[in-house]
Amino acid sequence: MNDDFQQYLSLCQRIFDRMEREGSWPWLEPDSTLDENLLDSDPNQ
């Protein structure tokens, strides 16, 4: 595998591990539930 690509994958893995360990997922706010963050895609509203 290309060395640059391997370094990129290693960086991604470290970021994922940190976010999993800290519970710091950027798309979820700490005091909300997943259902509150979903958008309704029904065009008839």
PDB file of C-alpha atoms in Angstrom:
ATOM      1  CA  MET A   1       0.000   0.000   0.000  1.00  0.00           C
ATOM      2  CA  ASN A   2       1.137   3.534  -0.659  1.00  0.00           C
ATOM      3  CA  ASP A   3       2.936   4.994   2.389  1.00  0.00           C
ATOM      4  CA  ASP A   4       0.905   8.256   2.282  1.00  0.00           C
ATOM      5  CA  PHE A   5      -2.341   6.302   2.190  1.00  0.00           C
ATOM      6  CA  GLN A   6      -1.210   4.131   5.098  1.00  0.00           C
ATOM      7  CA  GLN A   7      -0.425   7.261   7.128  1.00  0.00           C
ATOM      8  CA  TYR A   8      -3.865   8.659   6.263  1.00  0.00           C
ATOM      9  CA  LEU A   9      -5.577   5.464   7.432  1.00  0.00           C
ATOM     10  CA  SER A  10      -3.549   5.509  10.631  1.00  0.00           C
ATOM     11  CA  LEU A  11      -4.613   9.098  11.319  1.00  0.00           C
ATOM     12  CA  CYS A  12      -8.271   8.226  10.665  1.00  0.00           C
ATOM     13  CA  GLN A  13      -8.013   5.264  13.049  1.00  0.00           C
ATOM     14  CA  ARG A  14      -6.531   7.431  15.818  1.00  0.00           C
ATOM     15  CA  ILE A  15      -9.275  10.038  15.392  1.00  0.00           C
ATOM     16  CA  PHE A  16     -11.980   7.351  15.422  1.00  0.00           C
ATOM     17  CA  ASP A  17     -10.489   5.717  18.536  1.00  0.00           C
ATOM     18  CA  ARG A  18     -10.372   9.078  20.346  1.00  0.00           C
ATOM     19  CA  MET A  19     -13.946   9.986  19.412  1.00  0.00           C
ATOM     20  CA  GLU A  20     -15.163   6.551  20.490  1.00  0.00           C
ATOM     21  CA  ARG A  21     -13.269   6.749  23.795  1.00  0.00           C
ATOM     22  CA  GLU A  22     -14.479  10.292  24.572  1.00  0.00           C
ATOM     23  CA  GLY A  23     -17.964   9.947  23.083  1.00  0.00           C
ATOM     24  CA  SER A  24     -17.296  13.095  21.066  1.00  0.00           C
ATOM     25  CA  TRP A  25     -19.180  12.339  17.858  1.00  0.00           C
ATOM     26  CA  PRO A  26     -19.546  15.658  15.987  1.00  0.00           C
ATOM     27  CA  TRP A  27     -23.007  14.917  14.595  1.00  0.00           C
ATOM     28  CA  LEU A  28     -24.648  14.287  17.983  1.00  0.00           C
ATOM     29  CA  GLU A  29     -25.098  16.963  20.596  1.00  0.00           C
ATOM     30  CA  PRO A  30     -24.438  15.654  24.111  1.00  0.00           C
ATOM     31  CA  ASP A  31     -27.883  16.442  25.532  1.00  0.00           C
ATOM     32  CA  SER A  32     -30.042  15.387  22.579  1.00  0.00           C
ATOM     33  CA  THR A  33     -31.339  12.103  21.259  1.00  0.00           C
ATOM     34  CA  LEU A  34     -30.888  10.822  17.734  1.00  0.00           C
ATOM     35  CA  ASP A  35     -34.616  11.139  16.946  1.00  0.00           C
ATOM     36  CA  GLU A  36     -34.554  14.871  17.673  1.00  0.00           C
ATOM     37  CA  ASN A  37     -31.712  15.383  15.189  1.00  0.00           C
ATOM     38  CA  LEU A  38     -33.359  13.609  12.252  1.00  0.00           C
ATOM     39  CA  LEU A  39     -34.885  15.656   9.466  1.00  0.00           C
ATOM     40  CA  ASP A  40     -38.264  14.679   8.075  1.00  0.00           C
ATOM     41  CA  SER A  41     -37.935  14.032   4.355  1.00  0.00           C
ATOM     42  CA  ASP A  42     -41.692  13.924   3.677  1.00  0.00           C
ATOM     43  CA  PRO A  43     -42.256  16.469   0.871  1.00  0.00           C
ATOM     44  CA  ASN A  44     -46.012  16.669   1.619  1.00  0.00           C
ATOM     45  CA  GLN A  45     -45.624  18.667   4.807  1.00  0.00           C
TER      46      GLN A  45
END
